[in-house]
PDB file of N, CA and C in Angstrom:
ATOM      1  N   MET J  30       0.838  -1.180   0.000  1.00 86.00           N
ATOM      2  CA  MET J  30       0.000   0.000   0.000  1.00 86.00           C
ATOM      3  C   MET J  30       0.884   1.245   0.000  1.00 86.00           C
ATOM      4  N   ALA J  31       0.502   2.203  -0.780  1.00 92.00           N
ATOM      5  CA  ALA J  31       1.252   3.455  -0.857  1.00 92.00           C
ATOM      6  C   ALA J  31       0.512   4.540  -0.089  1.00 92.00           C
ATOM      7  N   ARG J  32       1.257   5.520   0.354  1.00 96.00           N
ATOM      8  CA  ARG J  32       0.668   6.660   1.056  1.00 96.00           C
ATOM      9  C   ARG J  32       0.799   7.890   0.169  1.00 96.00           C
ATOM     10  N   VAL J  33      -0.317   8.585   0.028  1.00 97.00           N
ATOM     11  CA  VAL J  33      -0.331   9.848  -0.702  1.00 97.00           C
ATOM     12  C   VAL J  33      -0.698  10.931   0.299  1.00 97.00           C
ATOM     13  N   VAL J  34       0.092  12.005   0.306  1.00 98.00           N
ATOM     14  CA  VAL J  34      -0.104  13.101   1.246  1.00 98.00           C
ATOM     15  C   VAL J  34      -0.653  14.308   0.499  1.00 98.00           C
ATOM     16  N   VAL J  35      -1.731  14.862   1.033  1.00 98.00           N
ATOM     17  CA  VAL J  35      -2.308  16.090   0.491  1.00 98.00           C
ATOM     18  C   VAL J  35      -2.110  17.175   1.554  1.00 98.00           C
ATOM     19  N   ASP J  36      -1.312  18.189   1.218  1.00 98.00           N
ATOM     20  CA  ASP J  36      -1.100  19.338   2.097  1.00 98.00           C
ATOM     21  C   ASP J  36      -1.974  20.475   1.617  1.00 98.00           C
ATOM     22  N   VAL J  37      -2.736  21.059   2.536  1.00 98.00           N
ATOM     23  CA  VAL J  37      -3.654  22.152   2.215  1.00 98.00           C
ATOM     24  C   VAL J  37      -3.224  23.377   3.008  1.00 98.00           C
ATOM     25  N   MET J  38      -3.042  24.493   2.306  1.00 98.00           N
ATOM     26  CA  MET J  38      -2.633  25.748   2.952  1.00 98.00           C
ATOM     27  C   MET J  38      -3.511  26.881   2.435  1.00 98.00           C
ATOM     28  N   LEU J  39      -3.740  27.860   3.308  1.00 97.00           N
ATOM     29  CA  LEU J  39      -4.437  29.057   2.849  1.00 97.00           C
ATOM     30  C   LEU J  39      -3.613  29.727   1.759  1.00 97.00           C
ATOM     31  N   LYS J  40      -4.279  30.308   0.791  1.00 98.00           N
ATOM     32  CA  LYS J  40      -3.576  31.052  -0.246  1.00 98.00           C
ATOM     33  C   LYS J  40      -2.838  32.214   0.410  1.00 98.00           C
ATOM     34  N   PRO J  41      -1.711  32.628  -0.168  1.00 96.00           N
ATOM     35  CA  PRO J  41      -0.891  33.677   0.459  1.00 96.00           C
ATOM     36  C   PRO J  41      -1.646  34.978   0.744  1.00 96.00           C
ATOM     37  N   GLU J  42      -2.619  35.310  -0.075  1.00 97.00           N
ATOM     38  CA  GLU J  42      -3.342  36.567   0.105  1.00 97.00           C
ATOM     39  C   GLU J  42      -4.450  36.488   1.159  1.00 97.00           C
ATOM     40  N   ILE J  43      -4.687  35.296   1.722  1.00 97.00           N
ATOM     41  CA  ILE J  43      -5.735  35.105   2.724  1.00 97.00           C
ATOM     42  C   ILE J  43      -5.128  35.241   4.122  1.00 97.00           C
ATOM     43  N   LEU J  44      -5.766  36.032   4.970  1.00 97.00           N
ATOM     44  CA  LEU J  44      -5.330  36.228   6.348  1.00 97.00           C
ATOM     45  C   LEU J  44      -5.335  34.897   7.095  1.00 97.00           C
ATOM     46  N   ASP J  45      -4.287  34.645   7.872  1.00 97.00           N
ATOM     47  CA  ASP J  45      -4.144  33.405   8.628  1.00 97.00           C
ATOM     48  C   ASP J  45      -4.042  33.739  10.115  1.00 97.00           C
ATOM     49  N   PRO J  46      -5.175  33.894  10.811  1.00 97.00           N
ATOM     50  CA  PRO J  46      -5.117  34.291  12.218  1.00 97.00           C
ATOM     51  C   PRO J  46      -4.420  33.268  13.117  1.00 97.00           C
ATOM     52  N   GLN J  47      -4.555  31.976  12.831  1.00 97.00           N
ATOM     53  CA  GLN J  47      -3.867  30.973  13.651  1.00 97.00           C
ATOM     54  C   GLN J  47      -2.352  31.073  13.481  1.00 97.00           C
ATOM     55  N   GLY J  48      -1.911  31.249  12.253  1.00 97.00           N
ATOM     56  CA  GLY J  48      -0.482  31.425  12.005  1.00 97.00           C
ATOM     57  C   GLY J  48       0.048  32.681  12.672  1.00 97.00           C
ATOM     58  N   GLN J  49      -0.720  33.767  12.620  1.00 97.00           N
ATOM     59  CA  GLN J  49      -0.298  35.016  13.254  1.00 97.00           C
ATOM     60  C   GLN J  49      -0.204  34.858  14.766  1.00 97.00           C
ATOM     61  N   ALA J  50      -1.142  34.136  15.371  1.00 98.00           N
ATOM     62  CA  ALA J  50      -1.102  33.913  16.818  1.00 98.00           C
ATOM     63  C   ALA J  50       0.159  33.142  17.214  1.00 98.00           C
ATOM     64  N   VAL J  51       0.519  32.132  16.429  1.00 98.00           N
ATOM     65  CA  VAL J  51       1.736  31.369  16.703  1.00 98.00           C
ATOM     66  C   VAL J  51       2.954  32.270  16.538  1.00 98.00           C
ATOM     67  N   GLN J  52       2.976  33.059  15.472  1.00 97.00           N
ATOM     68  CA  GLN J  52       4.109  33.952  15.217  1.00 97.00           C
ATOM     69  C   GLN J  52       4.304  34.932  16.380  1.00 97.00           C
ATOM     70  N   ARG J  53       3.217  35.486  16.902  1.00 97.00           N
ATOM     71  CA  ARG J  53       3.319  36.435  18.019  1.00 97.00           C
ATOM     72  C   ARG J  53       3.778  35.751  19.305  1.00 97.00           C
ATOM     73  N   ALA J  54       3.424  34.467  19.480  1.00 98.00           N
ATOM     74  CA  ALA J  54       3.779  33.750  20.704  1.00 98.00           C
ATOM     75  C   ALA J  54       5.236  33.294  20.724  1.00 98.00           C
ATOM     76  N   LEU J  55       5.824  33.050  19.575  1.00 98.00           N
ATOM     77  CA  LEU J  55       7.175  32.496  19.530  1.00 98.00           C
ATOM     78  C   LEU J  55       8.209  33.338  20.277  1.00 98.00           C
ATOM     79  N   PRO J  56       8.283  34.666  20.066  1.00 97.00           N
ATOM     80  CA  PRO J  56       9.288  35.441  20.814  1.00 97.00           C
ATOM     81  C   PRO J  56       9.073  35.388  22.333  1.00 97.00           C
ATOM     82  N   ARG J  57       7.832  35.346  22.765  1.00 97.00           N
ATOM     83  CA  ARG J  57       7.548  35.245  24.200  1.00 97.00           C
ATOM     84  C   ARG J  57       8.048  33.925  24.779  1.00 97.00           C
ATOM     85  N   LEU J  58       8.146  32.908  23.928  1.00 97.00           N
ATOM     86  CA  LEU J  58       8.630  31.596  24.364  1.00 97.00           C
ATOM     87  C   LEU J  58      10.131  31.425  24.142  1.00 97.00           C
ATOM     88  N   GLY J  59      10.788  32.494  23.685  1.00 97.00           N
ATOM     89  CA  GLY J  59      12.231  32.458  23.499  1.00 97.00           C
ATOM     90  C   GLY J  59      12.688  32.034  22.116  1.00 97.00           C
ATOM     91  N   PHE J  60      11.777  31.951  21.156  1.00 98.00           N
ATOM     92  CA  PHE J  60      12.143  31.557  19.796  1.00 98.00           C
ATOM     93  C   PHE J  60      12.171  32.802  18.921  1.00 98.00           C
ATOM     94  N   GLU J  61      13.359  33.224  18.551  1.00 96.00           N
ATOM     95  CA  GLU J  61      13.537  34.443  17.760  1.00 96.00           C
ATOM     96  C   GLU J  61      13.838  34.097  16.304  1.00 96.00           C
ATOM     97  N   GLY J  62      13.663  35.087  15.442  1.00 96.00           N
ATOM     98  CA  GLY J  62      14.085  34.954  14.048  1.00 96.00           C
ATOM     99  C   GLY J  62      13.066  34.321  13.120  1.00 96.00           C
ATOM    100  N   ILE J  63      11.849  34.133  13.552  1.00 96.00           N
ATOM    101  CA  ILE J  63      10.811  33.570  12.676  1.00 96.00           C
ATOM    102  C   ILE J  63      10.012  34.730  12.101  1.00 96.00           C
ATOM    103  N   ALA J  64      10.084  34.910  10.788  1.00 95.00           N
ATOM    104  CA  ALA J  64       9.467  36.057  10.135  1.00 95.00           C
ATOM    105  C   ALA J  64       7.973  35.860   9.867  1.00 95.00           C
ATOM    106  N   ASP J  65       7.533  34.623   9.619  1.00 96.00           N
ATOM    107  CA  ASP J  65       6.133  34.394   9.286  1.00 96.00           C
ATOM    108  C   ASP J  65       5.768  32.951   9.623  1.00 96.00           C
ATOM    109  N   VAL J  66       4.513  32.721   9.953  1.00 97.00           N
ATOM    110  CA  VAL J  66       3.996  31.377  10.209  1.00 97.00           C
ATOM    111  C   VAL J  66       2.668  31.248   9.477  1.00 97.00           C
ATOM    112  N   ARG J  67       2.506  30.161   8.744  1.00 97.00           N
ATOM    113  CA  ARG J  67       1.247  29.833   8.090  1.00 97.00           C
ATOM    114  C   ARG J  67       0.820  28.467   8.593  1.00 97.00           C
ATOM    115  N   GLN J  68      -0.438  28.327   8.935  1.00 96.00           N
ATOM    116  CA  GLN J  68      -0.973  27.083   9.451  1.00 96.00           C
ATOM    117  C   GLN J  68      -1.744  26.391   8.343  1.00 96.00           C
ATOM    118  N   GLY J  69      -1.643  25.060   8.282  1.00 97.00           N
ATOM    119  CA  GLY J  69      -2.354  24.329   7.239  1.00 97.00           C
ATOM    120  C   GLY J  69      -2.857  22.987   7.745  1.00 97.00           C
ATOM    121  N   LYS J  70      -3.252  22.134   6.793  1.00 98.00           N
ATOM    122  CA  LYS J  70      -3.773  20.800   7.097  1.00 98.00           C
ATOM    123  C   LYS J  70      -2.994  19.779   6.274  1.00 98.00           C
ATOM    124  N   ARG J  71      -2.847  18.589   6.826  1.00 98.00           N
ATOM    125  CA  ARG J  71      -2.186  17.488   6.125  1.00 98.00           C
ATOM    126  C   ARG J  71      -3.109  16.282   6.175  1.00 98.00           C
ATOM    127  N   PHE J  72      -3.351  15.689   5.021  1.00 98.00           N
ATOM    128  CA  PHE J  72      -4.153  14.476   4.914  1.00 98.00           C
ATOM    129  C   PHE J  72      -3.257  13.372   4.373  1.00 98.00           C
ATOM    130  N   GLU J  73      -3.255  12.218   5.019  1.00 97.00           N
ATOM    131  CA  GLU J  73      -2.501  11.057   4.553  1.00 97.00           C
ATOM    132  C   GLU J  73      -3.495  10.007   4.085  1.00 97.00           C
ATOM    133  N   LEU J  74      -3.425   9.669   2.810  1.00 97.00           N
ATOM    134  CA  LEU J  74      -4.343   8.703   2.210  1.00 97.00           C
ATOM    135  C   LEU J  74      -3.583   7.419   1.889  1.00 97.00           C
ATOM    136  N   GLU J  75      -4.026   6.298   2.419  1.00 96.00           N
ATOM    137  CA  GLU J  75      -3.453   4.995   2.090  1.00 96.00           C
ATOM    138  C   GLU J  75      -4.182   4.476   0.856  1.00 96.00           C
ATOM    139  N   VAL J  76      -3.437   4.221  -0.196  1.00 95.00           N
ATOM    140  CA  VAL J  76      -4.020   3.836  -1.483  1.00 95.00           C
ATOM    141  C   VAL J  76      -3.815   2.346  -1.718  1.00 95.00           C
ATOM    142  N   GLU J  77      -4.895   1.652  -2.030  1.00 93.00           N
ATOM    143  CA  GLU J  77      -4.798   0.244  -2.394  1.00 93.00           C
ATOM    144  C   GLU J  77      -4.348   0.157  -3.840  1.00 93.00           C
ATOM    145  N   GLY J  78      -3.396  -0.695  -4.110  1.00 90.00           N
ATOM    146  CA  GLY J  78      -2.917  -0.874  -5.469  1.00 90.00           C
ATOM    147  C   GLY J  78      -1.905   0.187  -5.850  1.00 90.00           C
ATOM    148  N   PRO J  79      -1.535   0.204  -7.111  1.00 91.00           N
ATOM    149  CA  PRO J  79      -0.494   1.141  -7.568  1.00 91.00           C
ATOM    150  C   PRO J  79      -1.012   2.580  -7.609  1.00 91.00           C
ATOM    151  N   VAL J  80      -0.091   3.500  -7.383  1.00 93.00           N
ATOM    152  CA  VAL J  80      -0.420   4.922  -7.486  1.00 93.00           C
ATOM    153  C   VAL J  80      -0.017   5.349  -8.901  1.00 93.00           C
ATOM    154  N   ASP J  81      -0.930   5.113  -9.832  1.00 94.00           N
ATOM    155  CA  ASP J  81      -0.685   5.459 -11.222  1.00 94.00           C
ATOM    156  C   ASP J  81      -1.373   6.779 -11.553  1.00 94.00           C
ATOM    157  N   ASP J  82      -1.365   7.157 -12.807  1.00 95.00           N
ATOM    158  CA  ASP J  82      -1.977   8.429 -13.217  1.00 95.00           C
ATOM    159  C   ASP J  82      -3.463   8.485 -12.880  1.00 95.00           C
ATOM    160  N   ALA J  83      -4.162   7.359 -13.024  1.00 95.00           N
ATOM    161  CA  ALA J  83      -5.599   7.333 -12.720  1.00 95.00           C
ATOM    162  C   ALA J  83      -5.840   7.542 -11.221  1.00 95.00           C
ATOM    163  N   ALA J  84      -5.029   6.903 -10.379  1.00 95.00           N
ATOM    164  CA  ALA J  84      -5.174   7.066  -8.926  1.00 95.00           C
ATOM    165  C   ALA J  84      -4.862   8.499  -8.520  1.00 95.00           C
ATOM    166  N   LEU J  85      -3.816   9.076  -9.098  1.00 96.00           N
ATOM    167  CA  LEU J  85      -3.471  10.459  -8.772  1.00 96.00           C
ATOM    168  C   LEU J  85      -4.543  11.434  -9.239  1.00 96.00           C
ATOM    169  N   ALA J  86      -5.147  11.165 -10.373  1.00 97.00           N
ATOM    170  CA  ALA J  86      -6.237  12.024 -10.849  1.00 97.00           C
ATOM    171  C   ALA J  86      -7.419  11.956  -9.897  1.00 97.00           C
ATOM    172  N   ARG J  87      -7.712  10.768  -9.386  1.00 96.00           N
ATOM    173  CA  ARG J  87      -8.811  10.593  -8.427  1.00 96.00           C
ATOM    174  C   ARG J  87      -8.510  11.335  -7.121  1.00 96.00           C
ATOM    175  N   ILE J  88      -7.281  11.231  -6.638  1.00 97.00           N
ATOM    176  CA  ILE J  88      -6.887  11.926  -5.408  1.00 97.00           C
ATOM    177  C   ILE J  88      -6.932  13.434  -5.619  1.00 97.00           C
ATOM    178  N   HIS J  89      -6.506  13.887  -6.782  1.00 97.00           N
ATOM    179  CA  HIS J  89      -6.591  15.316  -7.099  1.00 97.00           C
ATOM    180  C   HIS J  89      -8.047  15.774  -7.052  1.00 97.00           C
ATOM    181  N   GLU J  90      -8.946  14.957  -7.585  1.00 98.00           N
ATOM    182  CA  GLU J  90     -10.373  15.294  -7.559  1.00 98.00           C
ATOM    183  C   GLU J  90     -10.900  15.335  -6.121  1.00 98.00           C
ATOM    184  N   ILE J  91     -10.474  14.370  -5.297  1.00 98.00           N
ATOM    185  CA  ILE J  91     -10.879  14.349  -3.882  1.00 98.00           C
ATOM    186  C   ILE J  91     -10.398  15.617  -3.181  1.00 98.00           C
ATOM    187  N   ALA J  92      -9.149  15.978  -3.414  1.00 98.00           N
ATOM    188  CA  ALA J  92      -8.587  17.171  -2.774  1.00 98.00           C
ATOM    189  C   ALA J  92      -9.313  18.429  -3.225  1.00 98.00           C
ATOM    190  N   GLU J  93      -9.575  18.516  -4.503  1.00 97.00           N
ATOM    191  CA  GLU J  93     -10.188  19.715  -5.065  1.00 97.00           C
ATOM    192  C   GLU J  93     -11.647  19.888  -4.648  1.00 97.00           C
ATOM    193  N   THR J  94     -12.360  18.775  -4.474  1.00 97.00           N
ATOM    194  CA  THR J  94     -13.791  18.875  -4.185  1.00 97.00           C
ATOM    195  C   THR J  94     -14.145  18.686  -2.708  1.00 97.00           C
ATOM    196  N   PHE J  95     -13.237  18.066  -1.929  1.00 98.00           N
ATOM    197  CA  PHE J  95     -13.600  17.718  -0.557  1.00 98.00           C
ATOM    198  C   PHE J  95     -12.592  18.194   0.495  1.00 98.00           C
ATOM    199  N   LEU J  96     -11.300  18.003   0.243  1.00 98.00           N
ATOM    200  CA  LEU J  96     -10.299  18.303   1.264  1.00 98.00           C
ATOM    201  C   LEU J  96      -9.933  19.774   1.349  1.00 98.00           C
ATOM    202  N   ALA J  97      -9.993  20.489   0.226  1.00 98.00           N
ATOM    203  CA  ALA J  97      -9.602  21.899   0.198  1.00 98.00           C
ATOM    204  C   ALA J  97     -10.749  22.761  -0.302  1.00 98.00           C
ATOM    205  N   ASN J  98     -10.830  23.954   0.240  1.00 98.00           N
ATOM    206  CA  ASN J  98     -11.736  24.973  -0.286  1.00 98.00           C
ATOM    207  C   ASN J  98     -10.892  25.799  -1.254  1.00 98.00           C
ATOM    208  N   THR J  99     -10.979  25.475  -2.523  1.00 97.00           N
ATOM    209  CA  THR J  99     -10.059  26.067  -3.507  1.00 97.00           C
ATOM    210  C   THR J  99     -10.277  27.553  -3.750  1.00 97.00           C
ATOM    211  N   VAL J 100     -11.316  28.119  -3.165  1.00 97.00           N
ATOM    212  CA  VAL J 100     -11.493  29.570  -3.244  1.00 97.00           C
ATOM    213  C   VAL J 100     -10.437  30.257  -2.385  1.00 97.00           C
ATOM    214  N   ILE J 101     -10.126  29.670  -1.222  1.00 97.00           N
ATOM    215  CA  ILE J 101      -9.182  30.306  -0.300  1.00 97.00           C
ATOM    216  C   ILE J 101      -7.956  29.450   0.013  1.00 97.00           C
ATOM    217  N   GLU J 102      -7.919  28.195  -0.471  1.00 98.00           N
ATOM    218  CA  GLU J 102      -6.812  27.298  -0.141  1.00 98.00           C
ATOM    219  C   GLU J 102      -6.169  26.720  -1.406  1.00 98.00           C
ATOM    220  N   ASP J 103      -4.862  26.483  -1.298  1.00 98.00           N
ATOM    221  CA  ASP J 103      -4.114  25.732  -2.303  1.00 98.00           C
ATOM    222  C   ASP J 103      -3.816  24.352  -1.727  1.00 98.00           C
ATOM    223  N   PHE J 104      -3.550  23.396  -2.599  1.00 98.00           N
ATOM    224  CA  PHE J 104      -3.153  22.080  -2.110  1.00 98.00           C
ATOM    225  C   PHE J 104      -2.067  21.503  -2.994  1.00 98.00           C
ATOM    226  N   SER J 105      -1.291  20.585  -2.413  1.00 98.00           N
ATOM    227  CA  SER J 105      -0.298  19.841  -3.179  1.00 98.00           C
ATOM    228  C   SER J 105      -0.449  18.364  -2.832  1.00 98.00           C
ATOM    229  N   VAL J 106      -0.073  17.523  -3.766  1.00 97.00           N
ATOM    230  CA  VAL J 106      -0.188  16.074  -3.601  1.00 97.00           C
ATOM    231  C   VAL J 106       1.210  15.486  -3.756  1.00 97.00           C
ATOM    232  N   LYS J 107       1.601  14.634  -2.785  1.00 97.00           N
ATOM    233  CA  LYS J 107       2.897  13.959  -2.833  1.00 97.00           C
ATOM    234  C   LYS J 107       2.690  12.477  -2.568  1.00 97.00           C
ATOM    235  N   VAL J 108       3.483  11.660  -3.221  1.00 96.00           N
ATOM    236  CA  VAL J 108       3.457  10.221  -2.986  1.00 96.00           C
ATOM    237  C   VAL J 108       4.632   9.881  -2.088  1.00 96.00           C
ATOM    238  N   GLU J 109       4.368   9.189  -0.973  1.00 91.00           N
ATOM    239  CA  GLU J 109       5.436   8.740  -0.082  1.00 91.00           C
ATOM    240  C   GLU J 109       5.726   7.282  -0.381  1.00 91.00           C
ATOM    241  N   VAL J 110       7.008   6.949  -0.409  1.00 79.00           N
ATOM    242  CA  VAL J 110       7.432   5.590  -0.682  1.00 79.00           C
ATOM    243  C   VAL J 110       8.267   5.103   0.490  1.00 79.00           C
ATOM    244  N   GLY J 111       8.003   3.905   0.948  1.00 68.00           N
ATOM    245  CA  GLY J 111       8.797   3.335   2.036  1.00 68.00           C
ATOM    246  C   GLY J 111       8.571   4.048   3.355  1.00 68.00           C
ATOM    247  N   GLU J 112       9.608   4.156   4.153  1.00 58.00           N
ATOM    248  CA  GLU J 112       9.534   4.732   5.494  1.00 58.00           C
ATOM    249  C   GLU J 112       9.558   6.246   5.456  1.00 58.00           C
ATOM    250  N   GLY J 113       8.514   6.861   4.934  1.00 47.00           N
ATOM    251  CA  GLY J 113       8.397   8.299   4.953  1.00 47.00           C
ATOM    252  C   GLY J 113       9.255   9.034   3.940  1.00 47.00           C
ATOM    253  N   ALA J 114       9.902   8.314   3.040  1.00 46.00           N
ATOM    254  CA  ALA J 114      10.724   8.969   2.028  1.00 46.00           C
ATOM    255  C   ALA J 114       9.822   9.546   0.952  1.00 46.00           C
ATOM    256  N   ASP J 115       9.866  10.856   0.788  1.00 49.00           N
ATOM    257  CA  ASP J 115       8.997  11.516  -0.186  1.00 49.00           C
ATOM    258  C   ASP J 115       9.554  11.380  -1.589  1.00 49.00           C
ATOM    259  N   THR J 116       8.658  11.210  -2.540  1.00 51.00           N
ATOM    260  CA  THR J 116       9.022  11.385  -3.928  1.00 51.00           C
ATOM    261  C   THR J 116       8.815  12.848  -4.232  1.00 51.00           C
ATOM    262  N   SER J 117       9.149  13.263  -5.420  1.00 45.00           N
ATOM    263  CA  SER J 117       8.924  14.657  -5.758  1.00 45.00           C
ATOM    264  C   SER J 117       7.422  14.938  -5.790  1.00 45.00           C
ATOM    265  N   ALA J 118       7.078  16.181  -5.532  1.00 48.00           N
ATOM    266  CA  ALA J 118       5.680  16.563  -5.496  1.00 48.00           C
ATOM    267  C   ALA J 118       5.033  16.329  -6.849  1.00 48.00           C
ATOM    268  N   VAL J 119       3.846  15.800  -6.822  1.00 49.00           N
ATOM    269  CA  VAL J 119       3.089  15.556  -8.038  1.00 49.00           C
ATOM    270  C   VAL J 119       2.439  16.863  -8.467  1.00 49.00           C
ATOM    271  N   LYS J 120       2.360  17.108  -9.741  1.00 42.00           N
ATOM    272  CA  LYS J 120       1.728  18.327 -10.232  1.00 42.00           C
ATOM    273  C   LYS J 120       0.251  18.308  -9.855  1.00 42.00           C
ATOM    274  N   ALA J 121      -0.067  18.972  -8.754  1.00 46.00           N
ATOM    275  CA  ALA J 121      -1.447  18.947  -8.270  1.00 46.00           C
ATOM    276  C   ALA J 121      -1.780  20.193  -7.487  1.00 46.00           C
ATOM    277  N   GLU J 122      -1.116  21.270  -7.768  1.00 56.00           N
ATOM    278  CA  GLU J 122      -1.427  22.532  -7.092  1.00 56.00           C
ATOM    279  C   GLU J 122      -2.741  23.058  -7.633  1.00 56.00           C
ATOM    280  N   SER J 123      -3.541  23.612  -6.767  1.00 54.00           N
ATOM    281  CA  SER J 123      -4.797  24.205  -7.223  1.00 54.00           C
ATOM    282  C   SER J 123      -4.607  25.674  -7.479  1.00 54.00           C
TER     283      SER J 123
END
């Protein structure tokens, strides 16, 4: 079984209040030098069978219609092989 990871992030032009709250808290906790923080979501999908073009197209459709709100969020799809070793990102940005 292969694992496909879908990362969902707010588009850069969308305000990220959770990321801003973390950014403001970091210096108070002694962590300096962080210029920006963006918060997102990660979905790990276990795929039965090979992760071929048809499977990736289906996952792209799932991400676009269910996992991400493409009006305000972008997403990327990556296939993980073995013990967490990432392959290159699949062309699946929204």
